[in-house]
Coordinates of C-alpha atoms in Angstrom, one line a residue:
Chain A
M272 CA 230.3 33.4 112.7
G273 CA 227.6 33.5 110.0
K274 CA 224.1 32.2 110.3
I275 CA 223.6 28.9 108.6
V276 CA 220.0 28.0 109.4
E277 CA 217.3 30.5 110.0
I278 CA 213.8 29.4 111.0
E279 CA 211.3 32.2 111.1
G280 CA 207.7 32.0 112.3
V281 CA 207.3 28.3 111.4
N282 CA 204.1 26.5 112.3
K283 CA 203.4 22.8 111.5
I284 CA 199.8 21.8 111.9
Y285 CA 198.3 18.4 111.3
G286 CA 194.5 18.7 111.3
S287 CA 193.8 20.3 114.7
N288 CA 197.2 19.3 116.1
K289 CA 199.7 22.1 116.3
V290 CA 203.0 20.1 116.4
V291 CA 205.3 23.1 116.0
R292 CA 204.1 26.6 117.1
D293 CA 205.6 29.9 116.0
L294 CA 209.1 28.6 116.0
N295 CA 212.0 31.0 115.6
L296 CA 215.5 29.6 115.7
T297 CA 218.9 30.7 114.3
V298 CA 221.8 28.3 114.1
D299 CA 225.4 29.6 113.7
E300 CA 227.9 28.1 111.4
G301 CA 230.0 25.3 112.9
E302 CA 227.7 25.1 115.9
F303 CA 226.5 22.0 117.7
L304 CA 222.9 22.7 118.5
T305 CA 220.6 20.3 120.2
L306 CA 216.9 20.2 120.1
L307 CA 215.9 18.6 123.4
G308 CA 212.5 17.5 124.6
S309 CA 210.3 14.6 125.4
S310 CA 208.5 12.6 122.6
G311 CA 205.8 14.6 120.8
C312 CA 207.4 18.0 121.6
G313 CA 208.0 18.7 117.9
K314 CA 211.7 18.3 117.8
T315 CA 211.8 15.6 115.1
T316 CA 209.2 17.5 113.1
T317 CA 211.4 20.6 113.2
L318 CA 214.4 18.5 112.0
R319 CA 212.3 16.9 109.2
M320 CA 211.2 20.4 108.0
I321 CA 214.9 21.5 107.7
A322 CA 215.7 18.2 105.8
G323 CA 212.7 18.7 103.5
F324 CA 210.6 15.6 104.5
E325 CA 207.9 17.8 105.9
E326 CA 206.6 21.1 104.7
P327 CA 206.0 23.9 107.2
T328 CA 202.3 25.0 107.3
T329 CA 203.5 28.6 107.6
G330 CA 206.8 30.4 108.0
T331 CA 210.2 30.3 106.2
I332 CA 213.3 28.2 106.6
K333 CA 216.6 29.5 105.2
V334 CA 219.8 27.5 104.7
E335 CA 222.8 29.7 103.9
G336 CA 220.4 32.7 103.5
E337 CA 218.4 30.9 100.8
K338 CA 214.8 29.9 101.3
V339 CA 214.4 26.2 101.1
E340 CA 210.9 25.4 102.3
D341 CA 209.7 24.7 98.7
K342 CA 212.7 22.7 97.8
E343 CA 212.8 18.9 97.5
P344 CA 215.1 17.0 100.0
F345 CA 217.5 16.1 97.2
E346 CA 217.9 19.8 96.3
R347 CA 219.1 20.9 99.8
N348 CA 222.6 21.1 101.0
V349 CA 221.8 19.3 104.3
N350 CA 222.1 15.6 105.1
T351 CA 220.4 13.5 107.7
V352 CA 221.4 10.7 110.0
F353 CA 218.3 8.7 110.8
Q354 CA 217.3 7.1 114.0
S355 CA 216.9 3.7 112.4
Y356 CA 220.1 4.4 110.4
A357 CA 218.1 3.6 107.2
L358 CA 221.1 1.9 105.5
F359 CA 220.4 0.4 102.1
P360 CA 220.3 -3.3 102.9
H361 CA 221.0 -4.4 99.3
M362 CA 224.2 -2.5 99.0
T363 CA 227.7 -3.0 100.5
I364 CA 229.1 -0.6 103.0
F365 CA 231.2 0.9 100.3
N366 CA 228.2 1.5 98.0
N367 CA 226.1 2.8 100.9
I368 CA 228.7 5.5 101.7
A369 CA 229.3 6.2 98.0
Y370 CA 225.6 6.7 97.2
G371 CA 225.5 10.4 97.6
L372 CA 228.6 11.0 95.5
R373 CA 227.3 8.6 92.8
M374 CA 224.0 10.6 92.7
K375 CA 226.1 13.7 92.1
K376 CA 228.0 12.0 89.3
V377 CA 231.4 12.4 90.9
P378 CA 234.1 10.5 88.9
K379 CA 234.6 6.9 90.0
D380 CA 238.2 7.3 91.1
E381 CA 237.4 10.2 93.2
I382 CA 234.5 8.4 94.8
K383 CA 236.7 5.5 95.7
E384 CA 239.3 7.7 97.2
R385 CA 236.9 9.8 99.2
V386 CA 234.9 6.8 100.4
L387 CA 238.0 4.9 101.7
K388 CA 239.2 8.1 103.4
M389 CA 235.9 8.6 105.0
M390 CA 235.8 4.9 106.2
E391 CA 239.2 5.5 107.8
L392 CA 237.9 8.6 109.5
V393 CA 235.0 6.7 111.1
Q394 CA 237.2 3.6 111.8
L395 CA 235.5 1.3 109.4
G396 CA 238.5 0.5 107.3
G397 CA 238.3 -3.0 105.7
F398 CA 234.5 -3.3 105.9
E399 CA 233.9 -2.1 102.3
K400 CA 232.5 -5.4 101.0
R401 CA 230.3 -6.2 103.9
Y402 CA 226.5 -5.7 104.0
P403 CA 224.7 -3.7 106.7
S404 CA 223.2 -6.9 108.2
Q405 CA 226.7 -8.2 108.9
L406 CA 227.6 -5.2 111.1
S407 CA 226.9 -4.5 114.8
G408 CA 224.7 -1.6 115.9
G409 CA 227.7 0.7 116.5
Q410 CA 229.2 0.0 113.2
R411 CA 226.0 0.6 111.3
Q412 CA 225.8 3.9 113.2
R413 CA 229.2 4.8 111.8
V414 CA 228.2 3.9 108.3
A415 CA 225.1 6.1 108.6
I416 CA 227.2 9.0 109.8
A417 CA 229.9 8.5 107.1
R418 CA 227.2 8.2 104.4
A419 CA 225.9 11.6 105.4
L420 CA 229.2 13.3 106.0
I421 CA 230.9 12.3 102.7
N422 CA 228.6 14.8 100.9
K423 CA 230.2 17.6 102.9
P424 CA 226.8 19.1 103.9
K425 CA 226.6 22.6 105.3
V426 CA 224.4 21.2 108.0
L427 CA 224.2 17.6 109.4
L428 CA 220.8 16.7 110.9
L429 CA 220.9 13.9 113.5
D430 CA 217.6 12.4 114.7
E431 CA 218.3 10.5 117.9
P432 CA 221.2 8.8 116.3
L433 CA 222.4 7.0 119.4
G434 CA 219.0 5.9 120.7
A435 CA 219.4 2.3 119.7
L436 CA 222.9 1.8 121.2
D437 CA 223.6 0.5 124.7
L438 CA 224.8 2.9 127.4
K439 CA 228.5 2.3 127.1
L440 CA 228.6 2.5 123.3
R441 CA 226.5 5.6 123.5
K442 CA 228.9 7.4 125.7
Q443 CA 231.8 6.5 123.4
M444 CA 229.9 7.6 120.3
Q445 CA 228.9 10.9 122.0
L446 CA 232.6 11.8 122.3
E447 CA 233.4 10.5 118.8
L448 CA 230.6 12.5 117.3
K449 CA 231.8 15.6 119.1
R450 CA 235.3 15.0 117.8
L451 CA 234.1 14.6 114.2
Q452 CA 232.1 17.7 114.4
K453 CA 235.0 19.8 115.7
K454 CA 237.4 18.2 113.1
L455 CA 235.2 18.7 110.1
N456 CA 233.7 22.0 111.4
I457 CA 230.2 21.1 110.2
T458 CA 227.1 22.5 111.8
F459 CA 225.3 19.7 113.7
I460 CA 221.6 19.9 114.6
Y461 CA 221.0 17.1 116.9
V462 CA 217.7 15.8 118.2
T463 CA 217.5 13.9 121.5
H464 CA 215.3 13.3 124.5
D465 CA 218.4 12.4 126.6
Q466 CA 219.2 15.5 128.7
E467 CA 222.6 14.2 129.7
E468 CA 223.5 13.6 126.1
A469 CA 222.5 17.2 125.3
L470 CA 224.5 18.6 128.1
T471 CA 227.6 16.7 127.2
M472 CA 227.7 17.4 123.5
S473 CA 226.0 20.7 122.7
D474 CA 227.2 24.3 122.2
R475 CA 223.7 25.4 122.7
I476 CA 220.5 23.6 123.6
A477 CA 217.0 24.4 122.6
V478 CA 214.6 22.8 125.0
M479 CA 211.3 22.1 123.3
H480 CA 208.0 21.6 125.0
D481 CA 204.6 21.3 123.3
G482 CA 205.9 22.6 120.0
V483 CA 207.5 25.7 121.5
I484 CA 211.1 26.4 122.4
D485 CA 211.1 27.0 126.1
Q486 CA 214.7 28.1 126.4
L487 CA 217.6 28.4 124.0
A488 CA 221.0 28.7 125.8
T489 CA 224.3 27.1 126.6
P490 CA 224.2 23.9 128.6
S491 CA 225.4 25.6 131.8
E492 CA 222.9 28.4 131.4
I493 CA 220.1 25.9 130.9
Y494 CA 221.2 23.9 133.9
E495 CA 221.9 26.8 136.3
H496 CA 219.3 29.3 135.1
P497 CA 216.2 27.5 133.7
K498 CA 213.6 29.9 132.4
T499 CA 210.6 27.7 132.8
R500 CA 209.4 25.1 135.2
F501 CA 209.5 22.5 132.4
V502 CA 213.2 23.3 131.7
A503 CA 214.1 23.1 135.4
T504 CA 212.4 19.7 135.9
F505 CA 213.4 18.2 132.5
I506 CA 217.2 19.0 132.8
G507 CA 218.7 17.2 135.8
E508 CA 217.2 16.7 139.2
T509 CA 215.7 19.6 141.1
N510 CA 213.5 20.6 143.9
I511 CA 210.5 22.7 142.9
Y512 CA 208.5 25.0 145.2
D513 CA 205.4 27.0 144.2
G514 CA 204.6 30.1 146.1
C515 CA 203.9 33.8 146.2
I516 CA 206.3 36.7 146.5
T517 CA 205.3 38.4 149.7
R518 CA 208.3 40.7 150.3
I519 CA 211.2 42.1 148.2
K520 CA 214.0 43.7 150.2
D521 CA 217.6 44.4 149.1
G522 CA 217.2 42.2 146.0
V523 CA 216.1 39.3 148.0
A524 CA 212.5 38.0 147.8
T525 CA 210.6 36.3 150.5
I526 CA 208.4 33.6 149.1
T527 CA 205.5 32.3 151.1
L528 CA 205.0 28.6 150.4
E529 CA 202.4 26.2 151.7
N530 CA 205.0 25.0 154.3
G531 CA 206.5 28.3 155.3
E532 CA 208.6 31.1 154.1
V533 CA 211.9 30.9 152.1
S534 CA 214.3 33.5 150.7
V535 CA 215.6 33.7 147.1
K536 CA 217.7 36.2 145.2
C537 CA 215.2 38.2 143.2
P538 CA 215.8 39.2 139.5
E539 CA 214.3 42.6 138.5
D540 CA 211.5 41.3 136.4
F541 CA 209.7 39.8 139.4
K542 CA 207.0 41.8 141.2
L543 CA 205.5 41.8 144.6
L544 CA 202.6 39.4 145.0
E545 CA 203.5 37.5 141.9
Y546 CA 203.1 33.7 141.9
A547 CA 206.5 32.2 141.2
T548 CA 208.3 28.8 141.2
I549 CA 211.6 28.2 142.9
S550 CA 214.0 25.6 141.6
V551 CA 216.9 24.4 143.7
R552 CA 219.3 21.7 142.6
P553 CA 219.9 18.9 145.1
E554 CA 223.6 19.8 145.3
K555 CA 222.8 23.4 146.3
M556 CA 220.4 22.3 149.0
K557 CA 221.5 22.2 152.6
F558 CA 219.9 21.3 155.9
S559 CA 220.7 22.1 159.4
K560 CA 219.6 21.1 162.9
E561 CA 218.8 24.7 163.8
K562 CA 216.5 27.2 162.2
V563 CA 218.2 29.3 159.6
D564 CA 217.4 33.0 159.1
G565 CA 214.9 33.6 156.3
F566 CA 213.9 30.0 156.0
G567 CA 210.7 28.6 157.7
L568 CA 210.7 25.1 156.3
V569 CA 210.6 22.2 158.7
A570 CA 211.2 18.7 157.5
Q571 CA 211.8 15.2 158.7
V572 CA 214.7 13.1 157.5
K573 CA 213.3 10.1 155.7
D574 CA 216.2 8.3 154.2
Y575 CA 219.9 8.4 153.1
V576 CA 221.1 6.8 149.9
Y577 CA 224.8 6.3 149.5
V578 CA 225.9 6.6 145.9
G579 CA 229.7 6.7 146.2
S580 CA 230.9 10.3 145.8
V581 CA 227.8 11.8 147.4
L582 CA 225.1 10.9 149.9
K583 CA 221.6 11.5 148.7
C584 CA 219.3 12.6 151.5
I585 CA 215.5 12.5 151.2
V586 CA 213.6 14.7 153.6
I587 CA 209.9 15.1 153.8
L588 CA 207.8 18.2 154.3
P589 CA 204.7 18.3 156.4
N590 CA 202.5 18.3 153.2
G591 CA 204.1 15.1 152.1
N592 CA 206.4 16.6 149.4
E593 CA 209.8 15.1 149.3
L594 CA 213.0 17.1 148.9
R595 CA 216.3 15.7 147.6
I596 CA 219.5 17.0 149.1
E597 CA 223.0 15.9 148.2
R598 CA 225.8 16.0 150.7
L599 CA 229.4 15.0 150.4
A600 CA 229.8 11.7 152.1
G601 CA 231.5 11.5 155.5
Q602 CA 229.8 14.6 157.0
E603 CA 227.9 14.4 160.3
L604 CA 224.2 14.0 159.7
P605 CA 220.9 14.1 161.6
E606 CA 219.4 10.8 162.4
I607 CA 216.7 9.3 160.2
G608 CA 213.3 10.4 161.6
S609 CA 214.7 13.6 163.2
K610 CA 213.7 17.1 162.5
C611 CA 215.7 19.3 160.2
Y612 CA 215.6 22.7 158.6
P613 CA 216.2 22.8 154.8
Y614 CA 217.8 26.0 153.4
W615 CA 220.1 27.3 150.6
N616 CA 222.2 30.3 149.8
V617 CA 219.8 32.8 148.4
E618 CA 221.8 33.1 145.1
D619 CA 221.8 29.3 144.6
A620 CA 218.1 29.1 144.0
V621 CA 216.4 30.1 140.7
L622 CA 213.2 32.0 140.5
I623 CA 210.9 31.2 137.6
H624 CA 207.8 33.0 136.5
N625 CA 204.8 30.8 137.2
E626 CA 202.9 30.4 134.0
S627 CA 199.7 29.7 135.9
H628 CA 199.8 33.0 137.9
Y629 CA 197.5 34.5 135.2
I630 CA 195.0 31.9 136.0
F631 CA 195.2 32.8 139.7
E632 CA 194.7 36.4 138.9
A633 CA 191.8 35.6 136.7
L634 CA 190.3 33.5 139.5
N635 CA 190.9 36.3 142.0
S636 CA 189.2 39.0 139.8
I637 CA 186.2 36.7 139.4
Q638 CA 185.9 36.3 143.1
L639 CA 186.2 40.1 143.6
A640 CA 183.5 40.7 141.1
Chain Z
M161 CA 216.2 -44.8 117.9
K162 CA 213.8 -47.6 118.1
N163 CA 211.3 -45.9 115.8
K164 CA 213.6 -45.4 113.0
G165 CA 212.2 -48.2 110.8
F166 CA 208.7 -46.8 111.3
R167 CA 209.8 -43.3 110.3
V168 CA 211.5 -44.5 107.2
I169 CA 208.4 -46.4 106.2
F170 CA 206.1 -43.6 107.0
C171 CA 208.2 -41.1 105.0
S172 CA 208.4 -43.5 102.1
I173 CA 204.6 -43.8 101.9
V174 CA 204.2 -40.0 101.9
Y175 CA 206.7 -39.6 99.2
I176 CA 205.3 -42.4 97.1
F177 CA 201.9 -40.9 97.5
L178 CA 203.2 -37.6 96.3
F179 CA 205.4 -38.7 93.4
L180 CA 204.0 -41.9 92.1
P181 CA 201.4 -40.1 89.9
I182 CA 204.0 -37.9 88.4
S183 CA 206.4 -40.7 87.8
V184 CA 203.6 -42.6 85.9
I185 CA 203.5 -39.7 83.4
V186 CA 207.3 -39.7 83.1
V187 CA 207.5 -43.4 82.6
N188 CA 204.6 -43.5 80.2
S189 CA 206.2 -40.8 78.0
F190 CA 208.9 -43.5 77.2
N191 CA 206.3 -46.2 76.7
A192 CA 206.3 -47.8 73.2
T193 CA 202.7 -48.8 73.3
T194 CA 200.5 -47.6 70.4
T195 CA 197.1 -48.8 71.5
K196 CA 194.6 -46.9 73.5
P197 CA 194.5 -46.3 76.5
Y198 CA 198.3 -46.3 76.3
M199 CA 198.7 -47.9 79.6
S200 CA 200.4 -51.3 79.2
W201 CA 204.2 -51.2 79.0
K202 CA 205.5 -52.2 75.6
G203 CA 209.2 -51.3 75.9
F204 CA 211.3 -48.1 76.0
T205 CA 211.1 -45.5 73.2
L206 CA 211.8 -41.9 72.5
D207 CA 209.3 -41.8 69.7
W208 CA 206.8 -39.7 71.5
Y209 CA 209.3 -36.9 72.0
V210 CA 209.9 -37.0 68.2
K211 CA 206.2 -37.3 67.4
L212 CA 205.6 -34.3 69.7
W213 CA 207.1 -32.0 67.0
D214 CA 204.6 -33.2 64.5
N215 CA 201.6 -32.6 66.7
S216 CA 201.1 -29.0 65.7
S217 CA 197.8 -28.5 67.5
L218 CA 199.5 -29.5 70.8
L219 CA 202.5 -27.3 70.2
E220 CA 200.3 -24.4 69.3
A221 CA 198.3 -24.8 72.5
F222 CA 201.5 -24.9 74.4
S223 CA 202.8 -21.7 72.7
N224 CA 199.5 -20.0 73.4
T225 CA 199.8 -21.0 77.1
M226 CA 203.3 -19.5 77.2
I227 CA 202.4 -16.3 75.5
I228 CA 199.4 -15.8 77.8
A229 CA 201.4 -16.7 80.9
I230 CA 204.3 -14.3 80.1
V231 CA 202.1 -11.4 79.1
S232 CA 199.6 -11.8 82.0
T233 CA 202.5 -12.3 84.4
V234 CA 204.2 -9.1 83.3
L235 CA 200.9 -7.1 83.4
A236 CA 199.8 -8.5 86.7
T237 CA 203.3 -8.0 88.3
V238 CA 203.5 -4.3 87.2
I239 CA 199.9 -3.6 88.3
G240 CA 200.2 -5.6 91.5
T241 CA 203.5 -4.1 92.6
L242 CA 202.3 -0.5 92.0
G243 CA 199.1 -1.4 93.7
A244 CA 200.8 -2.9 96.8
I245 CA 203.2 0.1 97.1
G246 CA 200.3 2.6 96.7
M247 CA 198.2 0.7 99.3
Y248 CA 201.1 0.7 101.7
R249 CA 202.1 4.2 101.3
Y250 CA 198.9 6.2 101.1
K251 CA 196.0 6.6 103.4
F252 CA 192.7 7.2 101.6
K253 CA 189.0 6.7 102.1
G254 CA 187.8 3.2 101.5
K255 CA 191.2 1.7 101.8
G256 CA 189.9 -1.1 104.1
L257 CA 187.2 -1.9 101.7
I258 CA 189.6 -2.2 98.7
D259 CA 191.9 -4.3 100.9
G260 CA 189.1 -6.7 101.6
L261 CA 187.9 -6.8 98.0
L262 CA 191.3 -8.0 97.0
Y263 CA 190.6 -11.4 98.7
I264 CA 187.5 -12.0 96.6
P265 CA 189.1 -13.2 93.4
V266 CA 191.2 -15.5 95.6
V267 CA 188.4 -17.0 97.6
I268 CA 185.4 -17.2 95.3
P269 CA 185.1 -20.4 93.3
E270 CA 186.9 -20.2 90.0
I271 CA 183.8 -21.2 88.2
V272 CA 182.0 -18.1 89.5
L273 CA 184.8 -15.9 88.3
G274 CA 184.8 -17.7 85.0
I275 CA 181.1 -17.1 84.5
S276 CA 181.3 -13.4 85.5
L277 CA 184.2 -12.8 83.2
L278 CA 182.4 -14.5 80.3
T279 CA 179.3 -12.3 81.0
I280 CA 181.3 -9.1 81.0
F281 CA 183.2 -10.0 77.8
A282 CA 179.9 -11.0 76.1
N283 CA 178.2 -7.8 77.2
V284 CA 181.0 -5.4 76.1
N285 CA 181.4 -7.5 72.9
I286 CA 185.0 -8.5 73.2
P287 CA 185.6 -11.5 71.0
R288 CA 186.8 -14.5 73.0
G289 CA 190.3 -15.5 72.3
M290 CA 193.9 -14.5 73.3
L291 CA 192.8 -11.1 74.5
T292 CA 190.1 -12.3 76.8
L293 CA 192.3 -15.1 78.1
I294 CA 195.0 -12.6 79.0
L295 CA 192.6 -10.2 80.7
A296 CA 191.1 -13.1 82.7
H297 CA 194.5 -14.3 83.8
V298 CA 195.7 -10.8 84.8
T299 CA 192.5 -10.5 86.8
F300 CA 193.1 -13.5 89.0
C301 CA 196.8 -13.0 89.2
I302 CA 196.9 -9.4 90.5
P303 CA 195.8 -10.2 94.1
F304 CA 198.6 -12.9 94.5
V305 CA 201.2 -10.4 93.3
I306 CA 199.8 -7.8 95.7
F307 CA 199.9 -10.2 98.7
N308 CA 203.5 -11.2 97.9
V309 CA 204.8 -7.7 97.5
R310 CA 202.9 -6.5 100.6
A311 CA 204.5 -9.2 102.7
R312 CA 207.9 -7.8 101.7
L313 CA 206.7 -4.3 102.4
S314 CA 205.5 -5.1 106.0
G315 CA 209.1 -4.9 107.3
Y316 CA 210.0 -2.0 105.1
D317 CA 211.5 1.1 106.7
N318 CA 210.2 4.2 104.9
S319 CA 213.2 6.2 106.0
I320 CA 215.3 4.2 103.6
E321 CA 213.6 6.1 100.8
E322 CA 214.0 9.3 102.7
A323 CA 217.7 8.6 103.1
S324 CA 218.0 8.2 99.3
L325 CA 216.2 11.5 98.7
D326 CA 218.4 13.1 101.3
L327 CA 221.5 11.9 99.6
G328 CA 220.6 13.6 96.3
A329 CA 218.6 11.0 94.4
N330 CA 215.3 12.3 92.9
R331 CA 212.1 10.2 93.3
V332 CA 212.4 8.2 90.1
R333 CA 216.0 7.4 90.8
T334 CA 215.1 6.5 94.4
F335 CA 212.5 4.1 93.1
F336 CA 214.9 2.2 90.8
E337 CA 218.0 2.4 93.1
V338 CA 216.3 1.6 96.4
T339 CA 212.6 0.7 96.4
L340 CA 212.6 -1.8 93.6
P341 CA 215.8 -3.7 94.6
I342 CA 214.6 -4.1 98.1
L343 CA 211.1 -5.3 97.0
A344 CA 212.6 -7.5 94.3
P345 CA 212.3 -10.8 96.2
G346 CA 208.6 -10.1 96.8
I347 CA 208.0 -9.0 93.3
F348 CA 209.8 -12.0 91.9
G349 CA 207.9 -14.4 94.2
G350 CA 204.6 -12.8 93.1
A351 CA 205.5 -13.1 89.4
L352 CA 206.4 -16.7 89.8
L353 CA 203.1 -17.5 91.5
A354 CA 201.2 -15.6 88.8
F355 CA 203.1 -17.5 86.1
T356 CA 202.3 -20.8 87.6
L357 CA 198.7 -20.0 88.2
S358 CA 198.4 -18.8 84.6
I359 CA 200.0 -21.8 83.1
D360 CA 197.8 -24.4 84.7
D361 CA 194.5 -22.6 84.8
V362 CA 191.7 -24.6 83.3
I363 CA 188.4 -23.5 84.7
I364 CA 188.5 -19.8 84.1
S365 CA 190.2 -20.3 80.7
Y366 CA 187.4 -22.7 79.7
F367 CA 184.9 -19.9 79.8
V368 CA 186.8 -17.3 77.8
Y369 CA 189.0 -19.2 75.4
G370 CA 187.0 -18.9 72.2
Q371 CA 189.2 -20.5 69.5
T372 CA 192.5 -20.0 71.3
K373 CA 193.2 -23.3 73.1
T374 CA 195.7 -23.4 75.9
Y375 CA 197.8 -26.4 76.8
P376 CA 195.7 -27.5 79.9
L377 CA 192.5 -27.2 77.8
K378 CA 194.0 -29.3 75.1
V379 CA 195.1 -31.9 77.6
M380 CA 191.6 -31.9 79.2
E381 CA 190.2 -32.5 75.8
S382 CA 192.5 -35.4 75.0
V383 CA 191.8 -37.1 78.3
K384 CA 188.4 -38.3 77.0
S385 CA 190.3 -40.7 74.8
G386 CA 193.1 -41.5 77.3
V387 CA 196.2 -39.3 77.7
S388 CA 198.2 -39.7 74.6
P389 CA 201.9 -40.3 75.2
D390 CA 203.0 -37.2 73.4
V391 CA 201.1 -35.2 76.0
N392 CA 203.1 -37.1 78.6
A393 CA 206.3 -36.3 76.7
L394 CA 205.5 -32.5 76.7
S395 CA 204.5 -32.7 80.4
T396 CA 207.7 -34.4 81.2
I397 CA 209.7 -31.7 79.5
I398 CA 207.7 -29.0 81.4
L399 CA 208.3 -30.9 84.6
I400 CA 212.1 -31.1 84.0
A401 CA 212.2 -27.4 83.1
T402 CA 210.3 -26.5 86.3
I403 CA 212.6 -28.6 88.5
L404 CA 215.7 -27.0 86.9
F405 CA 214.3 -23.5 87.4
V406 CA 213.5 -24.1 91.0
V407 CA 216.9 -25.6 91.7
L408 CA 218.6 -22.6 90.0
T409 CA 216.6 -19.9 91.8
Q410 CA 216.8 -21.7 95.2
G411 CA 220.5 -22.0 94.7
S412 CA 221.0 -18.3 94.2
L413 CA 218.7 -17.5 97.0
F414 CA 220.7 -19.6 99.4
K415 CA 223.9 -18.0 98.3
K416 CA 222.5 -14.5 99.0
K417 CA 220.8 -15.5 102.2
D418 CA 223.4 -14.1 104.5
R419 CA 223.0 -10.6 103.4
R420 CA 219.3 -10.3 103.4
I421 CA 217.6 -8.5 106.2

């Protein structure tokens, strides 16, 4: 697979506000890549820089190996699906979809043929003469996608395209988009703040936070091995513990937390006495009525929530922190209010470098001096 | 509906109040009277419509008015539209101030605007006539065009233009394919308003007309000796033309209504 988009050392600065910082990203041909993050993380700005609506302050952007950062949007071989759809209200659906071909001076007969074919593909056959205001949200969405895809772009940029649809329609469109992408074999760069959407659709996800890509990996890698505390908490539900590595033995680290000691499988790049964060997914958490070797947490069962396939247990630690534990329904459980001992298989927890440990070190050295 | 009778009466009074003065003009334009002040009914005639074509000074005044109205409407519409788009799209220092200043030609008494325009024209030595009339009319028409176009812009989604660029249209093409057609109703409304304001302006024109009399100025002049029936005839023609125009444009607006956002 060839590289289709290469972003190297891109910064975008508005006044004193660094929206995108030192961004490096390579997108492969035919890939479905998602830029995921909360609002203001720089994901849309990144997309707009690829489309040509924003100019990077520094750095280069290449599409098909060619530098594009000085090119106008109409000179780039990429197309965009806008969050607001941005359909032309004064044109029929046919003319909306034909617009790009008309600008390229494609012969009329060919335009007609390709537009009708595209309309079939997105299931809009028969709507040629309607105007955008006569369509439902989902139909407008399809027009926006068809209008972009008909130009056969090398890369399709999608800016939260499903944000305005209701949940059911969104789920349906997710699958449909994925199907279109596979069928046409076009690279999709997809911006969303919806982590579930990102997990469902993407080949790879770039999780952005404060203008920086925190982690770029496959959905399962992102979910199971988050690299930063932000990624762990942003994607899915998780339980987070901050502590200090106080012992490493046979590849298993003992972490001392505020509420006791726990054990975690220790990757090689973690050192003794390092401050670290542990992330454990609720479905990996367990609890028992007796103390488990290597785990010193004691908690009180606060509540059970039945959600069909699983039972969500909420237990509370002495310092007031709540933990979420998922159990298959129908198992025997401790009573509400009784004591329990939370634990997990050492390989089921993820150890994350704590970005703030430098601050602790700095504080310690100040105290020593 | 026990109040129905009252409603009918009330409505009738309002409509009579609105349309009686106009109908007097229309009726009088067919009045055969030849003695001043042309008020008493002396039978039906079309003479005044014929005589109108012999009254060259009245026709000249009317053609002046039309030339001034068309030229100043075109100028004010172009300037006002570009101004509204610029003010909407760009942020710059003093934007708020310029915004506020736009209201001044609208709210200050026309007589003040008339005097100040006359002072300027006298000071820079522009001879009063067609040119000064057009300049003056453009001046007071621009804000109305800007307000109208801006109202249309307030619901405007910038990404529509971006979509056009994205689909391969350059900036000029985008302006004519997308921006202009979407703003057209606002621009058209502004132009219509400017045209109307220009046609019936008296006060400002009075200060700057020099030798070029406009139709309203001519009518004002003739009022001193009672409105002559050929003025009534021309007014009736203008009235009918206006009604036709309104009916036609409203009709086409209603037809297109269902596809407007």
